[in-house]
XYZ file of C-alpha atoms in Angstrom:
636
model
C -15.369 13.075 -12.407
C -15.906 11.048 -9.254
C -15.637 14.130 -7.032
C -17.845 16.204 -9.357
C -20.613 13.603 -9.397
C -22.555 15.001 -6.382
C -22.547 18.458 -7.955
C -24.654 17.246 -10.892
C -27.676 16.736 -8.694
C -29.351 13.918 -6.874
C -31.845 12.706 -9.479
C -31.246 9.210 -10.902
C -31.036 10.636 -14.429
C -28.398 13.255 -13.561
C -26.279 10.651 -11.784
C -26.675 8.225 -14.686
C -25.432 10.865 -17.143
C -22.382 11.505 -14.947
C -21.676 7.785 -14.634
C -21.870 7.336 -18.407
C -19.223 10.023 -18.896
C -17.075 8.552 -16.137
C -17.288 5.123 -17.764
C -15.680 6.603 -20.883
C -12.711 7.813 -18.820
C -12.390 4.444 -17.112
C -12.427 2.681 -20.482
C -9.693 4.904 -21.913
C -7.590 4.225 -18.804
C -7.842 0.499 -19.525
C -10.354 -0.179 -16.741
C -12.839 -1.850 -19.091
C -14.392 -4.157 -16.493
C -15.180 -1.195 -14.238
C -16.464 0.853 -17.177
C -18.776 -1.919 -18.340
C -20.076 -2.571 -14.834
C -20.921 1.128 -14.516
C -22.626 1.224 -17.931
C -24.641 -1.886 -17.084
C -25.921 -0.129 -13.961
C -27.042 3.056 -15.747
C -28.739 1.463 -18.790
C -31.815 0.346 -16.782
C -32.134 3.868 -15.330
C -32.670 5.337 -18.783
C -34.962 2.423 -19.651
C -37.192 2.992 -16.602
C -37.471 6.696 -17.421
C -38.350 6.012 -21.051
C -35.234 7.628 -22.499
C -34.390 5.312 -25.431
C -31.864 7.713 -26.979
C -29.818 7.819 -23.774
C -30.081 4.079 -23.376
C -28.797 3.561 -26.924
C -25.886 5.923 -26.179
C -24.989 3.756 -23.189
C -25.022 0.693 -25.465
C -22.751 2.564 -27.883
C -20.244 3.290 -25.099
C -20.509 -0.312 -23.910
C -19.647 -1.569 -27.412
C -16.627 0.762 -27.532
C -15.356 -0.763 -24.310
C -16.022 -4.347 -25.403
C -14.157 -3.650 -28.639
C -10.870 -3.662 -26.703
C -11.216 -7.231 -25.431
C -14.329 -8.973 -26.818
C -14.982 -8.009 -30.458
C -17.699 -10.638 -30.950
C -19.826 -9.196 -28.152
C -18.920 -5.653 -29.213
C -20.303 -6.276 -32.707
C -23.606 -7.521 -31.260
C -23.912 -4.630 -28.807
C -23.116 -2.047 -31.487
C -25.663 -3.600 -33.858
C -28.342 -3.349 -31.140
C -27.459 0.303 -30.520
C -27.549 1.033 -34.257
C -31.040 -0.438 -34.629
C -32.264 1.531 -31.627
C -30.838 4.786 -33.003
C -32.416 4.269 -36.434
C -35.773 3.544 -34.861
C -35.499 6.977 -33.235
C -34.369 8.681 -36.456
C -30.876 9.373 -35.012
C -28.991 8.496 -38.179
C -25.667 10.084 -37.183
C -25.581 8.095 -33.949
C -26.505 4.965 -35.911
C -23.526 5.519 -38.227
C -21.226 5.882 -35.218
C -22.516 2.569 -33.870
C -21.990 1.018 -37.323
C -18.365 2.171 -37.136
C -17.821 0.259 -33.894
C -19.576 -2.821 -35.296
C -17.320 -2.810 -38.351
C -14.159 -2.259 -36.312
C -15.143 -5.272 -34.215
C -15.546 -7.346 -37.380
C -12.095 -6.214 -38.544
C -10.432 -7.306 -35.297
C -7.899 -10.112 -35.553
C -9.913 -11.981 -32.904
C -13.204 -11.793 -34.780
C -14.358 -14.964 -36.560
C -16.319 -12.858 -39.067
C -15.033 -10.287 -41.537
C -16.495 -6.970 -42.653
C -17.666 -5.834 -46.043
C -14.972 -3.471 -47.328
C -17.410 -1.389 -49.356
C -19.546 -0.863 -46.257
C -16.451 0.134 -44.282
C -15.590 2.815 -46.835
C -19.185 4.062 -46.904
C -19.449 4.328 -43.106
C -15.984 5.904 -42.785
C -16.945 8.594 -45.311
C -20.249 9.219 -43.525
C -18.431 9.607 -40.205
C -16.012 12.112 -41.716
C -18.856 14.076 -43.327
C -20.634 14.198 -39.956
C -17.577 15.683 -38.229
C -16.330 12.506 -36.515
C -12.839 12.516 -38.029
C -11.362 10.557 -35.121
C -13.824 7.676 -35.536
C -13.548 7.747 -39.320
C -9.751 7.527 -39.101
C -9.921 4.655 -36.606
C -12.225 2.690 -38.910
C -10.036 3.213 -41.969
C -6.882 2.276 -40.033
C -8.596 -0.883 -38.770
C -9.375 -1.819 -42.364
C -5.754 -1.125 -43.320
C -4.462 -3.467 -40.585
C -7.024 -6.112 -41.585
C -5.872 -5.985 -45.210
C -2.202 -6.234 -44.226
C -2.891 -9.258 -42.068
C -4.410 -11.038 -45.051
C -1.706 -10.028 -47.502
C -4.166 -7.940 -49.541
C -3.013 -4.991 -51.667
C -3.637 -1.445 -50.442
C -5.354 0.921 -52.890
C -4.049 4.020 -51.110
C -1.365 5.157 -48.610
C -1.985 4.697 -44.910
C -4.760 7.004 -43.739
C -3.359 10.246 -42.374
C -3.922 10.647 -38.647
C -5.135 14.165 -37.806
C -3.090 16.025 -35.155
C -6.188 16.240 -32.941
C -6.646 12.458 -32.878
C -6.932 10.695 -29.531
C -4.029 8.623 -28.194
C -5.627 5.311 -29.186
C -6.100 6.449 -32.794
C -2.547 7.798 -32.992
C -1.264 4.414 -31.815
C -3.517 2.703 -34.346
C -1.761 4.732 -37.049
C 1.627 3.377 -35.995
C 0.194 -0.136 -35.898
C -1.164 0.240 -39.448
C 2.232 1.348 -40.760
C 3.934 -1.490 -38.892
C 1.459 -3.997 -40.328
C 2.103 -2.791 -43.871
C 5.860 -3.017 -43.370
C 5.625 -6.538 -41.922
C 3.432 -7.678 -44.809
C 6.075 -6.359 -47.216
C 8.836 -8.241 -45.411
C 10.382 -5.072 -43.946
C 10.603 -6.181 -40.335
C 13.086 -3.471 -39.340
C 10.582 -0.811 -40.432
C 7.788 -2.661 -38.594
C 9.841 -2.631 -35.410
C 10.692 1.042 -35.848
C 7.047 2.048 -36.330
C 5.958 -0.042 -33.343
C 8.702 1.485 -31.185
C 7.695 5.022 -32.176
C 4.124 4.337 -31.137
C 5.198 2.902 -27.795
C 7.384 5.955 -27.193
C 4.285 8.127 -27.638
C 2.420 5.969 -25.157
C 5.279 6.369 -22.669
C 5.130 10.152 -22.954
C 1.383 10.038 -22.245
C 1.762 7.468 -19.476
C 4.457 9.126 -17.382
C 2.022 11.228 -15.337
C 0.500 8.059 -13.826
C 2.325 6.703 -10.781
C -0.417 4.296 -9.682
C 0.356 0.613 -10.310
C -3.323 0.111 -11.104
C -3.164 2.639 -13.933
C 0.332 1.672 -15.051
C -0.776 -1.877 -15.776
C -4.167 -0.940 -17.199
C -2.986 1.514 -19.851
C -1.137 -1.380 -21.441
C -4.461 -1.942 -23.205
C -3.333 0.653 -25.731
C -0.010 -1.117 -26.380
C -1.345 -4.571 -27.290
C -1.288 -4.306 -31.077
C 2.054 -2.519 -31.187
C 3.692 -5.036 -28.848
C 2.464 -7.985 -30.942
C 3.725 -6.320 -34.130
C 7.123 -5.495 -32.642
C 7.630 -8.844 -30.914
C 6.578 -10.851 -33.962
C 8.949 -8.901 -36.211
C 11.726 -9.282 -33.636
C 11.171 -13.041 -33.400
C 11.439 -13.370 -37.172
C 14.861 -11.717 -37.065
C 16.276 -14.654 -35.084
C 18.652 -12.208 -33.370
C 18.987 -12.409 -29.606
C 19.760 -8.690 -29.210
C 16.673 -7.622 -31.188
C 14.350 -10.032 -29.398
C 15.790 -9.034 -26.015
C 15.095 -5.367 -26.741
C 11.452 -6.130 -27.494
C 10.986 -8.490 -24.570
C 12.245 -5.721 -22.276
C 10.000 -3.155 -23.936
C 7.002 -5.251 -22.977
C 8.102 -6.003 -19.420
C 9.359 -2.507 -18.688
C 6.255 -0.737 -19.988
C 4.178 -0.935 -16.816
C 6.923 -0.075 -14.337
C 9.053 2.407 -16.227
C 7.383 5.311 -14.390
C 8.989 5.991 -11.019
C 6.126 6.366 -8.511
C 6.201 9.145 -5.953
C 5.011 7.831 -2.606
C 1.586 9.401 -1.953
C 1.041 11.661 1.053
C -0.824 10.468 4.126
C -4.521 10.260 3.292
C -6.771 9.980 6.379
C -9.897 9.496 4.246
C -8.336 6.570 2.354
C -7.307 5.014 5.675
C -10.850 5.442 7.007
C -12.412 3.889 3.888
C -10.090 0.886 4.044
C -10.819 0.440 7.758
C -14.583 0.416 7.077
C -14.105 -2.104 4.282
C -12.156 -4.346 6.647
C -14.850 -4.107 9.282
C -17.624 -4.996 6.829
C -15.683 -7.937 5.405
C -14.626 -9.423 8.725
C -18.071 -8.939 10.269
C -19.874 -10.985 7.615
C -18.391 -14.386 6.791
C -21.285 -15.195 4.415
C -19.986 -12.885 1.689
C -23.292 -10.973 1.519
C -21.362 -7.759 2.108
C -20.399 -7.865 -1.580
C -24.042 -7.125 -2.464
C -24.068 -3.943 -0.377
C -23.950 -0.850 -2.669
C -22.120 1.032 0.053
C -19.305 -1.536 -0.084
C -18.962 -0.984 -3.830
C -18.839 2.769 -3.239
C -16.130 2.407 -0.584
C -14.083 0.131 -2.818
C -14.362 2.488 -5.765
C -13.582 5.545 -3.671
C -10.458 3.942 -2.206
C -9.285 2.933 -5.645
C -9.804 6.305 -7.270
C -8.177 8.204 -4.396
C -5.109 6.044 -4.913
C -5.130 6.729 -8.667
C -5.119 10.473 -8.195
C -2.722 10.568 -5.223
C 0.142 8.536 -6.725
C 2.093 10.688 -9.168
C 4.832 9.860 -11.608
C 8.340 10.973 -10.706
C 10.128 10.399 -14.004
C 10.922 7.556 -16.372
C 13.343 4.703 -15.703
C 15.577 4.110 -18.688
C 15.349 0.645 -20.190
C 18.613 -1.326 -19.940
C 20.355 -2.568 -23.078
C 21.491 -6.135 -23.564
C 25.114 -5.134 -23.048
C 24.309 -3.329 -19.811
C 22.512 -6.390 -18.464
C 25.364 -8.641 -19.552
C 27.790 -6.443 -17.627
C 25.849 -7.258 -14.445
C 25.945 -11.026 -15.036
C 28.928 -12.729 -13.431
C 30.343 -16.040 -14.660
C 27.946 -18.072 -12.516
C 24.721 -16.242 -13.443
C 22.476 -16.557 -16.504
C 19.335 -14.692 -17.518
C 16.436 -16.689 -18.964
C 14.073 -14.257 -20.676
C 10.919 -16.020 -21.891
C 9.212 -14.337 -24.832
C 5.681 -15.052 -26.057
C 4.566 -13.631 -29.413
C 0.957 -14.697 -29.066
C 1.516 -17.986 -30.877
C 5.068 -19.100 -30.120
C 7.260 -19.224 -27.013
C 11.035 -18.914 -26.933
C 13.648 -18.138 -24.304
C 16.645 -15.854 -24.648
C 19.559 -17.321 -22.689
C 21.925 -14.529 -21.710
C 25.322 -14.768 -20.021
C 28.060 -12.200 -19.648
C 29.702 -13.522 -22.793
C 26.846 -14.289 -25.184
C 23.122 -14.342 -25.845
C 21.202 -16.915 -27.835
C 17.581 -17.641 -28.682
C 16.308 -21.093 -27.755
C 13.000 -22.000 -29.468
C 10.585 -24.024 -27.342
C 8.729 -26.270 -29.808
C 7.151 -28.193 -26.935
C 5.190 -25.110 -25.904
C 1.965 -26.182 -27.628
C 1.813 -29.357 -25.554
C 2.946 -27.580 -22.383
C 0.224 -24.943 -22.732
C -2.393 -27.687 -22.382
C -0.892 -28.696 -19.027
C -1.142 -25.256 -17.418
C -4.937 -25.090 -16.837
C -4.873 -28.195 -14.618
C -1.672 -27.306 -12.790
C -3.290 -25.092 -10.189
C -5.873 -27.756 -9.308
C -3.145 -30.384 -8.883
C -1.098 -28.062 -6.663
C -4.100 -27.176 -4.497
C -5.033 -30.839 -4.046
C -1.434 -31.832 -3.247
C -1.329 -29.180 -0.510
C -4.627 -30.250 1.036
C -4.424 -34.054 0.620
C -1.152 -35.089 2.250
C -2.099 -38.460 3.732
C -4.318 -41.393 2.876
C -4.741 -43.460 -0.305
C -5.460 -40.427 -2.504
C -2.220 -38.650 -1.568
C -0.038 -40.867 -3.777
C -2.418 -40.534 -6.721
C -2.471 -36.746 -6.446
C 1.295 -36.581 -6.038
C 1.946 -38.746 -9.097
C -0.364 -36.626 -11.237
C 1.375 -33.452 -10.050
C 4.858 -34.898 -10.555
C 4.033 -35.937 -14.118
C 2.668 -32.512 -14.939
C 5.671 -30.699 -13.400
C 8.137 -32.970 -15.209
C 6.446 -32.342 -18.558
C 6.443 -28.587 -18.025
C 10.087 -28.631 -16.969
C 11.039 -30.583 -20.067
C 9.203 -28.183 -22.365
C 10.262 -24.911 -20.735
C 13.579 -25.348 -18.968
C 15.609 -28.431 -19.766
C 17.362 -26.850 -22.754
C 17.510 -23.351 -21.306
C 19.351 -24.266 -18.093
C 22.171 -26.044 -19.948
C 24.538 -23.150 -19.439
C 28.109 -24.165 -18.582
C 29.128 -22.815 -15.186
C 25.738 -21.230 -14.407
C 24.711 -21.710 -10.790
C 22.154 -18.890 -10.523
C 19.328 -17.896 -12.851
C 17.302 -14.734 -13.352
C 13.911 -15.487 -14.925
C 11.678 -12.973 -16.673
C 8.349 -14.420 -17.796
C 5.307 -13.307 -19.817
C 1.767 -13.277 -18.471
C 0.970 -16.637 -20.063
C 3.397 -18.265 -17.583
C 2.258 -16.277 -14.553
C 1.669 -18.502 -11.533
C 4.110 -21.209 -12.626
C 5.743 -22.777 -9.521
C 9.266 -22.620 -10.924
C 10.835 -23.907 -7.708
C 8.939 -27.182 -8.140
C 10.006 -27.870 -11.732
C 12.750 -30.539 -11.760
C 15.198 -28.391 -13.733
C 15.233 -25.703 -10.999
C 14.736 -27.764 -7.826
C 17.289 -26.790 -5.241
C 18.829 -24.207 -7.574
C 19.274 -20.515 -6.895
C 16.973 -18.334 -8.998
C 14.832 -15.220 -8.856
C 11.747 -14.248 -10.872
C 12.308 -10.615 -11.910
C 9.692 -8.282 -13.345
C 12.269 -7.312 -15.979
C 15.988 -7.568 -16.597
C 16.130 -3.787 -16.322
C 14.731 -3.750 -12.791
C 16.890 -6.679 -11.673
C 20.073 -5.044 -12.966
C 19.229 -1.756 -11.210
C 19.776 -3.289 -7.747
C 23.146 -3.967 -6.161
C 24.196 -7.607 -6.330
C 24.405 -9.852 -3.284
C 23.348 -7.287 -0.701
C 23.344 -8.834 2.764
C 19.959 -9.256 4.416
C 19.398 -8.303 7.996
C 19.412 -5.162 10.093
C 16.030 -4.458 11.587
C 13.725 -7.497 11.477
C 9.956 -7.559 11.936
C 7.594 -10.531 12.405
C 3.790 -10.469 12.223
C 1.397 -13.384 12.739
C -2.229 -13.320 11.647
C -5.098 -15.270 13.227
C -5.930 -18.962 12.708
C -2.594 -19.961 11.128
C -2.072 -23.555 12.275
C 1.663 -23.286 12.975
C 1.923 -19.521 12.892
C 3.267 -19.150 16.420
C 5.807 -21.921 15.872
C 6.900 -20.329 12.609
C 7.348 -16.963 14.315
C 9.413 -18.625 17.049
C 11.704 -20.177 14.414
C 12.180 -16.858 12.624
C 12.811 -15.032 15.911
C 15.359 -17.668 16.957
C 17.248 -17.286 13.679
C 17.476 -13.531 14.202
C 17.929 -13.566 17.982
C 20.984 -11.354 17.722
C 18.934 -8.659 15.984
C 16.182 -8.486 18.617
C 13.348 -8.804 16.084
C 10.194 -6.817 16.680
C 7.127 -9.063 16.853
C 3.369 -8.611 16.519
C 1.176 -11.523 17.547
C -2.419 -12.124 18.552
C -4.544 -9.023 18.962
C -1.438 -6.819 18.620
C -1.069 -7.771 14.938
C -3.550 -5.219 13.602
C -3.331 -3.709 10.139
C -2.175 -0.333 11.473
C 0.470 -1.967 13.654
C 1.784 -4.121 10.784
C 1.964 -1.222 8.314
C 3.793 0.831 10.953
C 6.179 -2.083 11.547
C 6.804 -2.402 7.798
C 7.911 1.210 7.730
C 10.711 0.739 10.282
C 12.285 -2.645 9.419
C 14.591 -3.932 6.688
C 13.158 -7.472 6.667
C 9.487 -8.244 7.286
C 8.073 -11.752 7.735
C 4.287 -12.152 7.687
C 2.606 -15.467 8.536
C -1.079 -15.120 7.733
C -3.907 -16.401 5.594
C -3.847 -14.749 2.180
C -6.518 -13.869 -0.314
C -6.280 -12.824 -3.954
C -8.932 -10.533 -5.434
C -9.123 -11.398 -9.129
C -11.286 -8.430 -10.150
C -9.255 -5.855 -8.247
C -5.783 -7.249 -7.428
C -4.893 -4.336 -5.170
C -7.597 -5.522 -2.808
C -5.605 -8.730 -2.417
C -3.905 -9.082 0.928
C -3.556 -11.151 4.074
C -5.622 -11.458 7.217
C -4.487 -9.670 10.347
C -6.176 -9.452 13.761
C -8.684 -6.782 12.690
C -9.195 -7.777 9.049
C -7.431 -7.812 5.703
C -4.309 -5.783 4.994
C -4.909 -4.691 1.384
C -2.465 -3.808 -1.341
C -3.776 -0.257 -1.047
C -2.600 -0.193 2.582
C 1.012 -0.252 1.394
C 0.602 3.349 0.262
C 0.539 4.126 3.977
C 4.103 2.798 4.394
C 6.501 5.674 3.701
C 9.525 3.405 3.245
C 9.000 -0.287 2.594
C 11.378 -3.078 3.739
C 14.159 -4.305 1.462
C 12.952 -7.889 1.798
C 9.437 -9.178 2.519
C 8.569 -12.820 3.262
C 4.888 -13.658 2.793
C 4.163 -17.005 4.416
C 0.653 -16.809 3.120
C -1.295 -18.953 0.677
C -1.730 -17.293 -2.707
C 0.282 -14.211 -1.699
C 2.323 -14.674 -4.867
C -0.718 -15.098 -7.071
C -1.426 -12.398 -9.648
C -4.094 -11.350 -12.099
C -2.867 -10.883 -15.657
C -4.015 -7.734 -17.419
C -4.095 -7.341 -21.175
C -2.203 -10.603 -21.715
C 1.006 -9.530 -19.985
C 0.829 -7.456 -16.827
C 0.677 -9.484 -13.616
C -0.727 -7.644 -10.608
C -0.897 -8.986 -7.066
C 0.607 -8.478 -3.603
C 4.155 -9.325 -4.676
C 3.985 -6.747 -7.450
C 2.518 -4.125 -5.095
C 5.448 -4.513 -2.701
C 7.971 -4.274 -5.542
C 6.237 -1.265 -7.086
C 6.543 0.435 -3.703
C 10.308 -0.231 -3.658
C 10.875 -3.633 -2.025
C 13.869 -5.399 -3.566
C 12.829 -9.028 -3.046
C 9.600 -10.792 -2.027
C 9.398 -14.452 -1.012
C 5.912 -15.790 -1.728
C 3.958 -18.702 -3.189
C 1.504 -18.399 -6.106
C -0.687 -21.263 -4.852
C -1.886 -22.915 -1.646
C 0.923 -24.168 0.610
C 0.593 -26.669 3.443
C 1.207 -25.086 6.866
C 3.839 -27.675 7.733
C 5.839 -26.975 4.581
C 5.708 -23.208 5.124
C 6.796 -23.389 8.749
C 9.731 -25.761 8.273
C 10.997 -24.455 4.947
C 10.884 -20.762 5.807
C 12.348 -21.337 9.248
C 15.358 -22.987 7.616
C 15.533 -20.157 5.055
C 15.795 -17.529 7.798
C 18.658 -19.470 9.399
C 20.485 -19.122 6.070
C 19.657 -15.425 5.778
C 20.952 -14.765 9.291
C 24.149 -16.623 8.372
C 24.763 -14.178 5.509
C 23.248 -15.931 2.486
C 21.306 -14.025 -0.150
C 17.538 -14.490 -0.335
C 17.447 -16.863 -3.322
C 20.402 -18.906 -2.125
C 18.957 -19.212 1.379
C 15.626 -20.463 0.015
C 17.279 -22.961 -2.353
C 19.542 -24.305 0.389
C 16.618 -24.605 2.811
C 14.708 -26.693 0.269
C 17.697 -29.000 -0.197
C 18.412 -29.365 3.535
C 14.793 -29.992 4.571
C 13.796 -32.018 1.519
C 10.644 -29.897 1.275
C 9.345 -29.262 -2.224
C 7.082 -26.201 -2.043
C 6.083 -23.428 -4.452
C 7.787 -20.638 -2.500
C 10.000 -18.581 -4.786
C 11.758 -15.237 -4.827
C 10.327 -12.375 -6.832
C 12.378 -9.318 -7.705
C 16.101 -9.264 -7.021
C 16.953 -12.301 -4.894
C 20.698 -11.893 -5.431
């Protein structure tokens, strides 16, 4: 659709029609923010040209997108579209808008309910008008709403026509799961939810792009909640583990095929870098050409990265077989209301409820502010006040999340898998894990797929970005640790984006000391500053073979944006999606002194033969530095 857009003509109306259609595709791919931004830009075009029918259709599509994440707003938008359609005499379109309004009212997140008689009337009208897909979706939404309130069902679950779209087919599975759960048949609820997710997997496997992999999770939300909730009620560790892995594995079960060299993508990214670095005021964000470049780079990456098959999800027994006597897996599971952790060793698995979660959840919003202040205020009278506030918050979080979970006899190493609600937690700073060897894995399946305790070393690369206070000193420390390996170094004006991506393609261990940035709206435009501008997540597609281990001595390089309540996307995830085994990064701001001294000591441990997680833990103990650096992926 993007490439066909110029063929439609150059008039504002023709382009607006194309953009409306493209917004529908973006919405169905889970890119609701992008879809809604596009729809917001075309609505005034139809308004200026006095085309109220087209403008109302844009509002209808906008309500459909909002329905996935903001039912309250969706109901208002759909009601506005319905009134506009009726004023024009477009009754069929008005009924379609009524269907979206009622589905929004039936959402579990809506504070208002819908009139059931009106739902039946509108659903019948939709079917009579030939909109079987929308009629089915409305009736299934009513079915789920009734189940959630324990209300009786006057008829069997609405039959889903074979021509139904993927979202309606999944809604059918969710309706059957909801009925089963309401009847106390949790095994059936889990089976229906699993069948729906299997259909989603079959549809998803053509997408290799991390952007799309994480976005299509939009369609899995209801099924994952149904399956996880039913699994939690079972109280069985094996059942809950299966469902926790289903959720974590969903967005990285497709094996990506590395995209071919794309000169146009490279040129677009280079122009973006030039515009960003040439204007420190941020006004470049208002330039329509910048938005076009950003969108073009993103969509080229979507289409170029193919799927190369499906990774099989590991069973509990298979994961246990990879856990030695000194290693335990802590799999945190969030059902939407409750948090628990599955503690797994080679011999047993048990579910540990975390009743302190409600209190701990209130501490998380202020944690980032405390961490940022502690990193920036290190001396003076305020430093002690800030430190005490941070220490109290970390101790409370540790008590609620970890103190019970880490009481595993003989366990010296921990593998953590965490839901999106805990994304950004500085685990290395929580008292229960200070100085201990651990790794934060995207899933137990991915962690168990790597060989254990692989030695780090071989070809080593070092890159230093501009204006890093102790960047040169840090690079000297890393180079000294690996002196016997003759590390390849890029400093000053030599550390350009092209040079660093080329270096990444020929080393086994890459250390980058640079200022980082996290793009909340588009996480793959996160990156770190090199001599000629930002190295984006999209630039990693230009690296044919990524390093085994990457160390990002860069503020916020470990930060992620959470999509659809679960999927965390940021620079660490981009490296791992590309094939990197372990990434050392921090999710928050880190003081330059702490980064330089701690990571220098870590590299000395790596060069001596320690694994990544063990080297980082030992460096923290030896230096006495408490910093949020942690290992993502497979640190041992």
